[in-house]
PDB file of C-alpha atoms in Angstrom:
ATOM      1  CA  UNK A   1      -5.784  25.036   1.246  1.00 95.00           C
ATOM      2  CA  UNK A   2      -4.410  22.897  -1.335  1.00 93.00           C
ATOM      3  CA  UNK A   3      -2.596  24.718  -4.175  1.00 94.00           C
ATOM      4  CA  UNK A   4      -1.455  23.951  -7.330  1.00 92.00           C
ATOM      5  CA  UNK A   5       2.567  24.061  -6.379  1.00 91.00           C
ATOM      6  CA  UNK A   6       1.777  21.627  -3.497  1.00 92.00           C
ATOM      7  CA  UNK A   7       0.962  18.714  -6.062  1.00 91.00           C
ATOM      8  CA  UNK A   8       2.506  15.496  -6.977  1.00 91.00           C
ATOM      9  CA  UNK A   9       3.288  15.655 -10.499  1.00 87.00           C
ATOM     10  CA  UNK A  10       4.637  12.410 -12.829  1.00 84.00           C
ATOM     11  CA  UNK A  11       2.501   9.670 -10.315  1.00 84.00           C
ATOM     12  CA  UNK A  12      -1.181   9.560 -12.228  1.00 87.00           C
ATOM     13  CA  UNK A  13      -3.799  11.864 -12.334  1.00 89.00           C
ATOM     14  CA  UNK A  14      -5.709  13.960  -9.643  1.00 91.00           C
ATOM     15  CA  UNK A  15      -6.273  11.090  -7.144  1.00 88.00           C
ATOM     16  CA  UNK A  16      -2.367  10.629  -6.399  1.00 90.00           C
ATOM     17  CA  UNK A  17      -1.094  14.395  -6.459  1.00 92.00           C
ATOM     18  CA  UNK A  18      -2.408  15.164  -3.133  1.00 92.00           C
ATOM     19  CA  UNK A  19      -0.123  11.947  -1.668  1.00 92.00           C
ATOM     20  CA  UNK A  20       2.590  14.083  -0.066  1.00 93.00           C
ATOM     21  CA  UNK A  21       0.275  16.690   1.121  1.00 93.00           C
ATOM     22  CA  UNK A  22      -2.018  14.693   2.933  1.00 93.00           C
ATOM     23  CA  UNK A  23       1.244  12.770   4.412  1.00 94.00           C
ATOM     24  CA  UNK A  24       2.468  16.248   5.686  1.00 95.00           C
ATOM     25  CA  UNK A  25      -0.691  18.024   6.713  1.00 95.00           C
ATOM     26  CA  UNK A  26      -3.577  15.714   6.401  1.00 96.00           C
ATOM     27  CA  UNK A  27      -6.908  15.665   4.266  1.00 97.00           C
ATOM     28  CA  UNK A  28      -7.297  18.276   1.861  1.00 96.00           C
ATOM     29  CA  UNK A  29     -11.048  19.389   2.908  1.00 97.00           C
ATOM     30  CA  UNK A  30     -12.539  19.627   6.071  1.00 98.00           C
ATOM     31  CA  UNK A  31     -14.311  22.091   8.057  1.00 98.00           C
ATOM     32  CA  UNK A  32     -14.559  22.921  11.798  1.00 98.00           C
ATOM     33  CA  UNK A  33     -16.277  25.966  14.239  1.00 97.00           C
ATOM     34  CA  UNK A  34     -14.417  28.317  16.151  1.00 97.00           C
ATOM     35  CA  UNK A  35     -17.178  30.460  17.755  1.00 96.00           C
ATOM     36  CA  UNK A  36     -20.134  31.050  15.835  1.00 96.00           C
ATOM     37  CA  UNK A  37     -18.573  31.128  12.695  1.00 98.00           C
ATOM     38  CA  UNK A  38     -18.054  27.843  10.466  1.00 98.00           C
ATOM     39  CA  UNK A  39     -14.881  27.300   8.726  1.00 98.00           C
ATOM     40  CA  UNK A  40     -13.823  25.376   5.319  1.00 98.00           C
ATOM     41  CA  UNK A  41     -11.271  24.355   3.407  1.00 98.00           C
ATOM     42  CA  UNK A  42     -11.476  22.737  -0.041  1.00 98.00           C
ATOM     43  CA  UNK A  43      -9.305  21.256  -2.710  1.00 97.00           C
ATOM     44  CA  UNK A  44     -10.690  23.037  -5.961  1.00 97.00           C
ATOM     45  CA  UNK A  45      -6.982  22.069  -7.538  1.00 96.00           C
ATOM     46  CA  UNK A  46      -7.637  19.307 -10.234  1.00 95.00           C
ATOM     47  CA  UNK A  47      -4.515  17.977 -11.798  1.00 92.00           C
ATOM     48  CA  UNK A  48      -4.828  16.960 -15.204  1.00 93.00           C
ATOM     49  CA  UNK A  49      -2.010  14.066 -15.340  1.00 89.00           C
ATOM     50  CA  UNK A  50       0.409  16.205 -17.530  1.00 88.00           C
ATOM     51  CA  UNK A  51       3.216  18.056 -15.548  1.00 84.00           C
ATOM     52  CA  UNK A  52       1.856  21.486 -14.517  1.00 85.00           C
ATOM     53  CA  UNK A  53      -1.404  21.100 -16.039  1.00 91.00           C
ATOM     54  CA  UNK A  54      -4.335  21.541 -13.877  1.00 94.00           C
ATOM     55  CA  UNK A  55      -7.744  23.364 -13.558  1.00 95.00           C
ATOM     56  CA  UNK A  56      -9.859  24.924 -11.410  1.00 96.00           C
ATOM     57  CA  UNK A  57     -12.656  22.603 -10.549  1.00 98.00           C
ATOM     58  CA  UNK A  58     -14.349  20.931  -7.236  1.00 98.00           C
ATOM     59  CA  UNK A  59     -14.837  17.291  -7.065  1.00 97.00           C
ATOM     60  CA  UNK A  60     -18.520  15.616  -6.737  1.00 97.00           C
ATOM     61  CA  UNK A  61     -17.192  14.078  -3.440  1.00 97.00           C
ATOM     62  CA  UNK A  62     -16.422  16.966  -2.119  1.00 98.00           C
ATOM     63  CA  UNK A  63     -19.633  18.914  -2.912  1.00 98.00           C
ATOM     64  CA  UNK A  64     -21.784  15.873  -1.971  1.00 98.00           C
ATOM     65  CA  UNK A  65     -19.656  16.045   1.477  1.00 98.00           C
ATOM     66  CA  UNK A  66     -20.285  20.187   1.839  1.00 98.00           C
ATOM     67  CA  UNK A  67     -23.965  19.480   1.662  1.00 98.00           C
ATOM     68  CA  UNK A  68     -24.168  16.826   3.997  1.00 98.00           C
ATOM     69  CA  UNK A  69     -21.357  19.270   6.471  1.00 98.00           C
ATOM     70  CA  UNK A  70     -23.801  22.358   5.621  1.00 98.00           C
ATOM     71  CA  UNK A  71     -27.100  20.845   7.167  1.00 98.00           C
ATOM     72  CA  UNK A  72     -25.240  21.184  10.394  1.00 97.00           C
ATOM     73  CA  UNK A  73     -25.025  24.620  10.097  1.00 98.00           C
ATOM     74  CA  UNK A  74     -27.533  27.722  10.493  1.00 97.00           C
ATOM     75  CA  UNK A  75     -28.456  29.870   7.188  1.00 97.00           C
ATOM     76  CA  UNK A  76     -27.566  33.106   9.131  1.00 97.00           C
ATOM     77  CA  UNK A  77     -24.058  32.002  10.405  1.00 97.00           C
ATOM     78  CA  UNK A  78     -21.031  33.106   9.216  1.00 98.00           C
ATOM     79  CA  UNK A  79     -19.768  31.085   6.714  1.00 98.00           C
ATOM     80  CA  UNK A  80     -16.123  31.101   5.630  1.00 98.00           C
ATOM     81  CA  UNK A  81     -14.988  28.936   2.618  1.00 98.00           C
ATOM     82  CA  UNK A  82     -10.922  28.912   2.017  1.00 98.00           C
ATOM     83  CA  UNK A  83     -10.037  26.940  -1.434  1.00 98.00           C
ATOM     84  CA  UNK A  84      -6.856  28.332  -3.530  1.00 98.00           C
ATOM     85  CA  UNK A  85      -8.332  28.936  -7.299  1.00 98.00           C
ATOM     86  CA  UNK A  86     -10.851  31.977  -7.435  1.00 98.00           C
ATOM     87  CA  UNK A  87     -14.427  30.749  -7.638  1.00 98.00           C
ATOM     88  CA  UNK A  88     -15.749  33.414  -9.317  1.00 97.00           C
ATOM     89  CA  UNK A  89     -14.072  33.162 -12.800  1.00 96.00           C
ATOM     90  CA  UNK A  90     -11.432  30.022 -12.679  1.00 96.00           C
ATOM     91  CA  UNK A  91     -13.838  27.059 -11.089  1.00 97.00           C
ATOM     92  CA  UNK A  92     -15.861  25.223 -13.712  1.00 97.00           C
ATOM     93  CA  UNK A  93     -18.029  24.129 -12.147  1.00 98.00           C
ATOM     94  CA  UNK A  94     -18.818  27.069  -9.589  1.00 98.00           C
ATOM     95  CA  UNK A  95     -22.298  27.058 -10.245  1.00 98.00           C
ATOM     96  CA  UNK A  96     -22.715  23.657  -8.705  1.00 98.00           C
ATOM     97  CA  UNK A  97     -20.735  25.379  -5.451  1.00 98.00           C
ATOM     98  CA  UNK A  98     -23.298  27.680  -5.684  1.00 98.00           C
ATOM     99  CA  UNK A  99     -26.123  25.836  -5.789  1.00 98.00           C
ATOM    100  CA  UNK A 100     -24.797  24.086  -2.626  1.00 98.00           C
ATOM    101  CA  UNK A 101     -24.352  27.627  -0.749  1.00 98.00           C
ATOM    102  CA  UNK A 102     -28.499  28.559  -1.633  1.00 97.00           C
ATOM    103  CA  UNK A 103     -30.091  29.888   1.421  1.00 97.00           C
ATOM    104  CA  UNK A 104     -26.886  30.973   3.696  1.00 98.00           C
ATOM    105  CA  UNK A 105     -26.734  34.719   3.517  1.00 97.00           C
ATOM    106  CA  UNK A 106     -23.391  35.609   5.060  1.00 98.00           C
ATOM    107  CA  UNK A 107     -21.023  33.529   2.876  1.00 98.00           C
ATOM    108  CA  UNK A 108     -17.117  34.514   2.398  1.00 98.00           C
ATOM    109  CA  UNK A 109     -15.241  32.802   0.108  1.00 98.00           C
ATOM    110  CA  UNK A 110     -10.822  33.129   0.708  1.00 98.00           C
ATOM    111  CA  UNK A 111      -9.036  32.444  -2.325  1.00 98.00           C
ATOM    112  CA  UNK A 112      -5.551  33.204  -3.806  1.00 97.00           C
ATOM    113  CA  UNK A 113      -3.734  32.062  -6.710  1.00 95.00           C
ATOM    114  CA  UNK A 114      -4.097  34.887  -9.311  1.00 94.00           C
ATOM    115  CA  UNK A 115      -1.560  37.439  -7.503  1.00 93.00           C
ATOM    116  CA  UNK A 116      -3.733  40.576  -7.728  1.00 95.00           C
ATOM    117  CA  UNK A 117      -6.152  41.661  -5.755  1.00 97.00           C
ATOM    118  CA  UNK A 118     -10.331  41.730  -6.171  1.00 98.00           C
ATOM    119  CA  UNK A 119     -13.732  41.583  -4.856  1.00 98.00           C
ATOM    120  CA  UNK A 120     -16.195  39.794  -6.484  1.00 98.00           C
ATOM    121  CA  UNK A 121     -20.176  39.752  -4.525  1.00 97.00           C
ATOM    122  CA  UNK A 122     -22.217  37.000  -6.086  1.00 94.00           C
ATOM    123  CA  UNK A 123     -25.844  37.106  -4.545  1.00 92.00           C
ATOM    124  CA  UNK A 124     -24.898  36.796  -0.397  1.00 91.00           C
ATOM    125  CA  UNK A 125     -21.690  35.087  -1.562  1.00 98.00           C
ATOM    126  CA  UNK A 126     -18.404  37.662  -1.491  1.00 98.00           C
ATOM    127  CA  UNK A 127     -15.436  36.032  -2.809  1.00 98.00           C
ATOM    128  CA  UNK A 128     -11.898  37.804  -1.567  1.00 98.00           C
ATOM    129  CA  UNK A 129      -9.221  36.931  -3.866  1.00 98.00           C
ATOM    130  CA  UNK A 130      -6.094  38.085  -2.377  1.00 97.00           C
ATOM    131  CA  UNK A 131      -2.756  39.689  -3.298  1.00 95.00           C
ATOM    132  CA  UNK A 132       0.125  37.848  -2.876  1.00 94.00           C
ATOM    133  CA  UNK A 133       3.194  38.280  -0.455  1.00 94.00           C
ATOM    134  CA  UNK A 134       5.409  38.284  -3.274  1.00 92.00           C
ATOM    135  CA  UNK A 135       3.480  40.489  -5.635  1.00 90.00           C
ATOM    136  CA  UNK A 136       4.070  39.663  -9.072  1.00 86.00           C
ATOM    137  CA  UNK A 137       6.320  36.741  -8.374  1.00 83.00           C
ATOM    138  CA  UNK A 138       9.118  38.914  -7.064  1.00 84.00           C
ATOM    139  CA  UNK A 139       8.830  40.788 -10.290  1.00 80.00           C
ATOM    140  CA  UNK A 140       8.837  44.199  -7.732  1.00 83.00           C
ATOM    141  CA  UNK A 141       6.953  45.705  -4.639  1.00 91.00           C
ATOM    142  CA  UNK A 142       3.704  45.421  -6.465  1.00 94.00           C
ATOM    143  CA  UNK A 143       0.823  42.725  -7.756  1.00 94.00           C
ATOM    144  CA  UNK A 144       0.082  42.606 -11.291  1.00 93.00           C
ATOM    145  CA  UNK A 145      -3.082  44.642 -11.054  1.00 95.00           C
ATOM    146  CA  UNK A 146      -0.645  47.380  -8.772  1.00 96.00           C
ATOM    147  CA  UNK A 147      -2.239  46.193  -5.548  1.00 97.00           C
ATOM    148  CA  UNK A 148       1.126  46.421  -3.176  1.00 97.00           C
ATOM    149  CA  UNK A 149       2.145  42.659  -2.193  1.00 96.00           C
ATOM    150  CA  UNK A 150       0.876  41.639   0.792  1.00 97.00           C
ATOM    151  CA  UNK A 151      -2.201  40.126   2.761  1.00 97.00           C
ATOM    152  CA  UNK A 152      -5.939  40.215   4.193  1.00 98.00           C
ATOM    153  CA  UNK A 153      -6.294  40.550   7.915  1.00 98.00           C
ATOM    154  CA  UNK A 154      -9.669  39.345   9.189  1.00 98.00           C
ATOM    155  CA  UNK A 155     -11.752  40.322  12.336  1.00 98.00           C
ATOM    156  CA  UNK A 156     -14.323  37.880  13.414  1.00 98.00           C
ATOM    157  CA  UNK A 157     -16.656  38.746  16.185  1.00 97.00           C
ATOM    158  CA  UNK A 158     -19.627  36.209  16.710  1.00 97.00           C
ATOM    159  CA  UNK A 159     -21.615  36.523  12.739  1.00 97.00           C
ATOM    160  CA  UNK A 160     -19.884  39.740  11.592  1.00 98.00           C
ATOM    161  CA  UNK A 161     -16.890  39.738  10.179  1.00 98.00           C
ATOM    162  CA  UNK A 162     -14.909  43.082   8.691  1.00 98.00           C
ATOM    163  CA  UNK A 163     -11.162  42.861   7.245  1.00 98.00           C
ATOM    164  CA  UNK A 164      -8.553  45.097   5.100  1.00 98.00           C
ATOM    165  CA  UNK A 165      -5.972  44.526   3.290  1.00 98.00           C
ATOM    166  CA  UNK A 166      -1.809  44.898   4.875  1.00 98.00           C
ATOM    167  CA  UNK A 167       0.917  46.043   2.397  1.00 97.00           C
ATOM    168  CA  UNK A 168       3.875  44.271   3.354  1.00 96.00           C
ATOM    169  CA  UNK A 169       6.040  46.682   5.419  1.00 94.00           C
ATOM    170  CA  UNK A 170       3.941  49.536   4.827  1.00 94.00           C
ATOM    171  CA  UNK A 171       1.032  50.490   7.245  1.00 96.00           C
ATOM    172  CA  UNK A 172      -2.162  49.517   7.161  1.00 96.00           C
ATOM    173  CA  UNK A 173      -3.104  53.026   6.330  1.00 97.00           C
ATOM    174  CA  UNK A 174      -1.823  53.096   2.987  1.00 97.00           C
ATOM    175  CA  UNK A 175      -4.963  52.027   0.887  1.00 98.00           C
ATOM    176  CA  UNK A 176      -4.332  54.328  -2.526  1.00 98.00           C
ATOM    177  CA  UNK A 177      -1.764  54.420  -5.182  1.00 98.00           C
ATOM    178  CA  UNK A 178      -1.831  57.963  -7.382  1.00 98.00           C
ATOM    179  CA  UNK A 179      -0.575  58.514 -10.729  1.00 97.00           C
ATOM    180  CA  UNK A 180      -1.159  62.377 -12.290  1.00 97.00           C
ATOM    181  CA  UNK A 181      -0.346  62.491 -16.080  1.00 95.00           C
ATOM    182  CA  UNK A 182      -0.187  65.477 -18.137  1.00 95.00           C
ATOM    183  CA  UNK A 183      -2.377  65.346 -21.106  1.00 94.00           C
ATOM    184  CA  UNK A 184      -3.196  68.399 -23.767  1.00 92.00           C
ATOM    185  CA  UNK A 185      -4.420  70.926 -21.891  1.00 93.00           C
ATOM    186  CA  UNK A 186      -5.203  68.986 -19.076  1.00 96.00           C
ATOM    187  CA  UNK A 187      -3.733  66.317 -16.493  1.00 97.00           C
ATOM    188  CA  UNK A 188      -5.406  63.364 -15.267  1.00 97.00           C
ATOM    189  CA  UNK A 189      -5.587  61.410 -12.147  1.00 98.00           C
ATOM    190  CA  UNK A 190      -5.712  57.782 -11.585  1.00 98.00           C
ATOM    191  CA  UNK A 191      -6.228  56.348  -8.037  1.00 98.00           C
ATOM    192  CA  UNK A 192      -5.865  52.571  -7.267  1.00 98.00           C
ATOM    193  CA  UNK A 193      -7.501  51.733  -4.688  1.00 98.00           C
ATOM    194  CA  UNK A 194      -7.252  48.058  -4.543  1.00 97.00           C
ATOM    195  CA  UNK A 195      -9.500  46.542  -1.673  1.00 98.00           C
ATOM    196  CA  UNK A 196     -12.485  48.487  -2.908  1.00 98.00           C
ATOM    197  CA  UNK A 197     -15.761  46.781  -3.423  1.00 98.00           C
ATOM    198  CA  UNK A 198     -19.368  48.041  -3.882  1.00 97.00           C
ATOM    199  CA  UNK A 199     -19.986  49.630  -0.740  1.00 98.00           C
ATOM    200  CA  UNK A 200     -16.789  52.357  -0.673  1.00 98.00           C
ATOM    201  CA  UNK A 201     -17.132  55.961  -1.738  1.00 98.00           C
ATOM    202  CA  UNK A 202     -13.958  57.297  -3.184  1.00 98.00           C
ATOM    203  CA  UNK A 203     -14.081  60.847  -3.729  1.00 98.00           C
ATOM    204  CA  UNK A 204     -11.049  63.717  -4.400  1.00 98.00           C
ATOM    205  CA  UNK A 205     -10.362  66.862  -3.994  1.00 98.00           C
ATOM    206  CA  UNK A 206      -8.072  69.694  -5.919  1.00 98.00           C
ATOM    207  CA  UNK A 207      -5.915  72.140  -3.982  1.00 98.00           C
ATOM    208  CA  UNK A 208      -8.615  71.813  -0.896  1.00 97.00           C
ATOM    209  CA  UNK A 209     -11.783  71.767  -2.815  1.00 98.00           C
ATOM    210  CA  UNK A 210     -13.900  68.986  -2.618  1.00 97.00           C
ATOM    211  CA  UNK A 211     -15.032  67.468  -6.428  1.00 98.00           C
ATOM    212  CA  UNK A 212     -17.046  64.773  -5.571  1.00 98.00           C
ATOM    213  CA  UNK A 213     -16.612  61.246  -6.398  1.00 98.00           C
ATOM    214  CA  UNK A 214     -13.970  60.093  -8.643  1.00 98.00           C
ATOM    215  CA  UNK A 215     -15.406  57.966 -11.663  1.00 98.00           C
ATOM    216  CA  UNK A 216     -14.852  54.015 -11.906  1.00 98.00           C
ATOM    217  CA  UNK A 217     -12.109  52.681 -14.628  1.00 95.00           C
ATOM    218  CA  UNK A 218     -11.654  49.341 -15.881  1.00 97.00           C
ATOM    219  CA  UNK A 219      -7.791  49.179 -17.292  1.00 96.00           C
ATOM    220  CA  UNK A 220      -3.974  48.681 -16.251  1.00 95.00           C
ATOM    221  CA  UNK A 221      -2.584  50.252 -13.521  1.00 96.00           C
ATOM    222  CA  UNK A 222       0.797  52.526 -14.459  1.00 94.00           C
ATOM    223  CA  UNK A 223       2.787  51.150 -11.876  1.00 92.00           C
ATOM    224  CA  UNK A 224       2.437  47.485 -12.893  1.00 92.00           C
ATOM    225  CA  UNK A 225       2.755  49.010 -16.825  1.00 91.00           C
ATOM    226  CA  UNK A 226       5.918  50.646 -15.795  1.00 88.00           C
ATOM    227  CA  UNK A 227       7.273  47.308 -13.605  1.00 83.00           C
ATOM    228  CA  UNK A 228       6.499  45.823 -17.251  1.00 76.00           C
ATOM    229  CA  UNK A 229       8.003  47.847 -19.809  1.00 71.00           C
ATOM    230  CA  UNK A 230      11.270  48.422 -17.199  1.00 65.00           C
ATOM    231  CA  UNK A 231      12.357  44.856 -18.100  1.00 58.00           C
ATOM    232  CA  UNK A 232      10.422  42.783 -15.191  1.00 57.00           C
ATOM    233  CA  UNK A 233       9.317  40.379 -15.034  1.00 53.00           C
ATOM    234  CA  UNK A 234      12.454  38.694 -16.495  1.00 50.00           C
ATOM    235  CA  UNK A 235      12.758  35.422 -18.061  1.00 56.00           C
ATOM    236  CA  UNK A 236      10.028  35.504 -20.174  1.00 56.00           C
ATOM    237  CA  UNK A 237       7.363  35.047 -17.629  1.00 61.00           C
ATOM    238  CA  UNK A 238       4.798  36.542 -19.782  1.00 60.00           C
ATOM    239  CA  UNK A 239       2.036  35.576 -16.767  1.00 58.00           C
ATOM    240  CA  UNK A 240       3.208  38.561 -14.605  1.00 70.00           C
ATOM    241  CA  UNK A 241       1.767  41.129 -16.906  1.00 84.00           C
ATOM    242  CA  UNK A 242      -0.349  43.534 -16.386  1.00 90.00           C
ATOM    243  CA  UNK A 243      -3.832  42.660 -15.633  1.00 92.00           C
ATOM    244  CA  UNK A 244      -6.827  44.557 -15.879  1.00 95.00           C
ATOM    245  CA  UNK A 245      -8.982  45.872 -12.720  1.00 97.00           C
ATOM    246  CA  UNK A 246     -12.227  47.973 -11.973  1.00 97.00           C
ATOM    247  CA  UNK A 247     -10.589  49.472  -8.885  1.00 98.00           C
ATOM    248  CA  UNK A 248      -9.093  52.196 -10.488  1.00 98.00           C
ATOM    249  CA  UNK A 249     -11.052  55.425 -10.381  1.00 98.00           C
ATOM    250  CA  UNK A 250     -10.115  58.639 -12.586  1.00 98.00           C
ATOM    251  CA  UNK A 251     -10.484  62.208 -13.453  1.00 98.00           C
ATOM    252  CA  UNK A 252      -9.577  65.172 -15.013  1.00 97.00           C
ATOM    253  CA  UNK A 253      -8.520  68.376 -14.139  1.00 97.00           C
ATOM    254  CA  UNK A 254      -7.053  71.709 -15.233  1.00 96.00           C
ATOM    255  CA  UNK A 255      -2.963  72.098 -15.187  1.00 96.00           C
ATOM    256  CA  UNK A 256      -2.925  74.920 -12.903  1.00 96.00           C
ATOM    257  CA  UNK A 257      -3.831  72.321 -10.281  1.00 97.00           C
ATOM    258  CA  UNK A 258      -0.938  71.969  -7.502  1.00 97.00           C
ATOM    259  CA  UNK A 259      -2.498  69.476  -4.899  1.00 98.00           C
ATOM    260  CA  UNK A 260      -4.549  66.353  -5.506  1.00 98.00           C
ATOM    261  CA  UNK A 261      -5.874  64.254  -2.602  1.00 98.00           C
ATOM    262  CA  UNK A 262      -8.377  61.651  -2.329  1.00 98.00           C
ATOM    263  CA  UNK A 263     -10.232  60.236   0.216  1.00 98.00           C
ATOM    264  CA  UNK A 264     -11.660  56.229   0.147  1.00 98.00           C
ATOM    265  CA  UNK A 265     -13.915  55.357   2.659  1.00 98.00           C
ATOM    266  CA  UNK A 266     -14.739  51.645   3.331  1.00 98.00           C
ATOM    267  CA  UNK A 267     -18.031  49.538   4.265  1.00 98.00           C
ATOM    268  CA  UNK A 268     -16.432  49.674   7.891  1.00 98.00           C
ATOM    269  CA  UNK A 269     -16.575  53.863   7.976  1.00 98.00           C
ATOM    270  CA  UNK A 270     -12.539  53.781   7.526  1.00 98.00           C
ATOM    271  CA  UNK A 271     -11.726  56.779   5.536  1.00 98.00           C
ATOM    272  CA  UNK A 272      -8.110  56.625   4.245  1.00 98.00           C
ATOM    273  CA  UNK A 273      -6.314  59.400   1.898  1.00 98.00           C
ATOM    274  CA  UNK A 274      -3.432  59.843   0.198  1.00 98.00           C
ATOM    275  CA  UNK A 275      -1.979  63.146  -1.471  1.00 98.00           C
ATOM    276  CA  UNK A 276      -0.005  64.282  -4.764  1.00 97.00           C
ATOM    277  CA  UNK A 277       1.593  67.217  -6.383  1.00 96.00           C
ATOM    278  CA  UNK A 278       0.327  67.677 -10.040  1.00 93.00           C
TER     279      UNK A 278
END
């Protein structure tokens, strides 16, 4: 899909930007079946006529055109929708989307562009936004929200469809980032585990002992703070940050503690763990 560094800047406004793209790899939304499911890709890149400045928003032609591409297409089928800009929280006019979707119940939306990692399930929509392959913009190994750089791999087979995320060069086992800190009189844990979404039980356990389920944080995760306050990024690119996530999960335990491990298990049934000394 169409993204905002693939744009003509300095020839007009949104209409022209796309010139060179289209030249090089043709129309910038389409759609097309492989299988049962039913594939497409949309521009939701608007350019604003100013160099650099753009938005996140999806033309009337182009929703006019899904509608008309959707009545070919059964409620029940799998429907995958690839556009660069998050839907969720960065597209205007995502309602109108929305609207258009009403009635299919096993919508995925692709998207990129934000360079951390999240799961957002609207209703039978669930929007992937993905982690980039170079992180924080090369800032390090990690995205701003600590999710390791890297990429979703998807498995389609006939209307289901299951995926996970791939650190770059690291195997696909590694799922969890841990951080112990020592507080008074206690230490804490913080686990990142950043393709979680609603249907995952994370859960812990302290020097063999099973606690339970580890509780839900919204906040920063330490790596990306440290990557931060260590200088990077450099060159005053204030945008690779630290952003906040809600896959973090914490808790606290007494210092005598040696071992921590915790164990996330997916929608699929994957369990994955990952261990620390406290």
């Amino acid at each position: 899909a169409l993204g905002n560094h693939d744009m003509n800047y300095r020839e007009g406004g949104d209409d022209t930007s796309d010139r060179t793209f289209k030249e090089f790899f043709g129309p910038t939304y389409y759609s097309f079946n492989r299988g049962k499911a039913h594939y497409v890709v949309m521009d939701d890149v608007r350019y604003l006529g100013v160099e650099r400045t753009y938005d996140g928003h999806i033309s009337e032609a182009q929703l006019n055109w899904l509608a008309k591409d959707l009545q070919h297409v059964r409620k029940e089928d799998l429907l995958i929708i690839n556009l660069h800009i998050p839907v969720h929280n960065s597209i205007k006019n995502k309602e109108e989307l929305y609207k258009v979707l009403e009635g299919f119940t096993n919508v995925h939306i692709m998207s990129g562009h934000t360079h951390y990692n999240v799961n957002n399930i609207n209703n039978n929509i669930f929007e992937h936004n993905h982690g980039a392959v170079c992180g924080a913009w090369w800032a390090g190994q990690i995205c701003s929200d600590g999710t390791p750089r890297g990429y979703g791999v998807y498995e389609v087979d006939g209307n289901d469809l299951k995926w996970y995320y791939k650190p770059t060069g690291i195997s696909r086992a590694h799922q969890i980032s841990l951080t112990v800190d020592t507080l008074t009189n206690q230490k804490r844990l913080l686990a990142n585990v950043w393709n979680w979404d609603p249907k995952w039980k994370i859960e812990y356990e302290l020097d063999g002992k099973n606690m339970g389920a580890l509780e839900q944080q919204t906040g920063s995760d330490p790596q990306a703070v440290k990557l931060n306050a260590a200088g990077k990024p450099a060159k005053g690119r204030a945008f690779t940050k630290p952003t906040q996530t809600d896959h973090l999960f914490m808790a606290h335990f007494k210092p005598e503690v040696k071992q921590v491990k915790v164990i996330a298990t997916d929608r699929f049934g994957n369990k994955y763990t990952q261990e620390i000394s406290a």
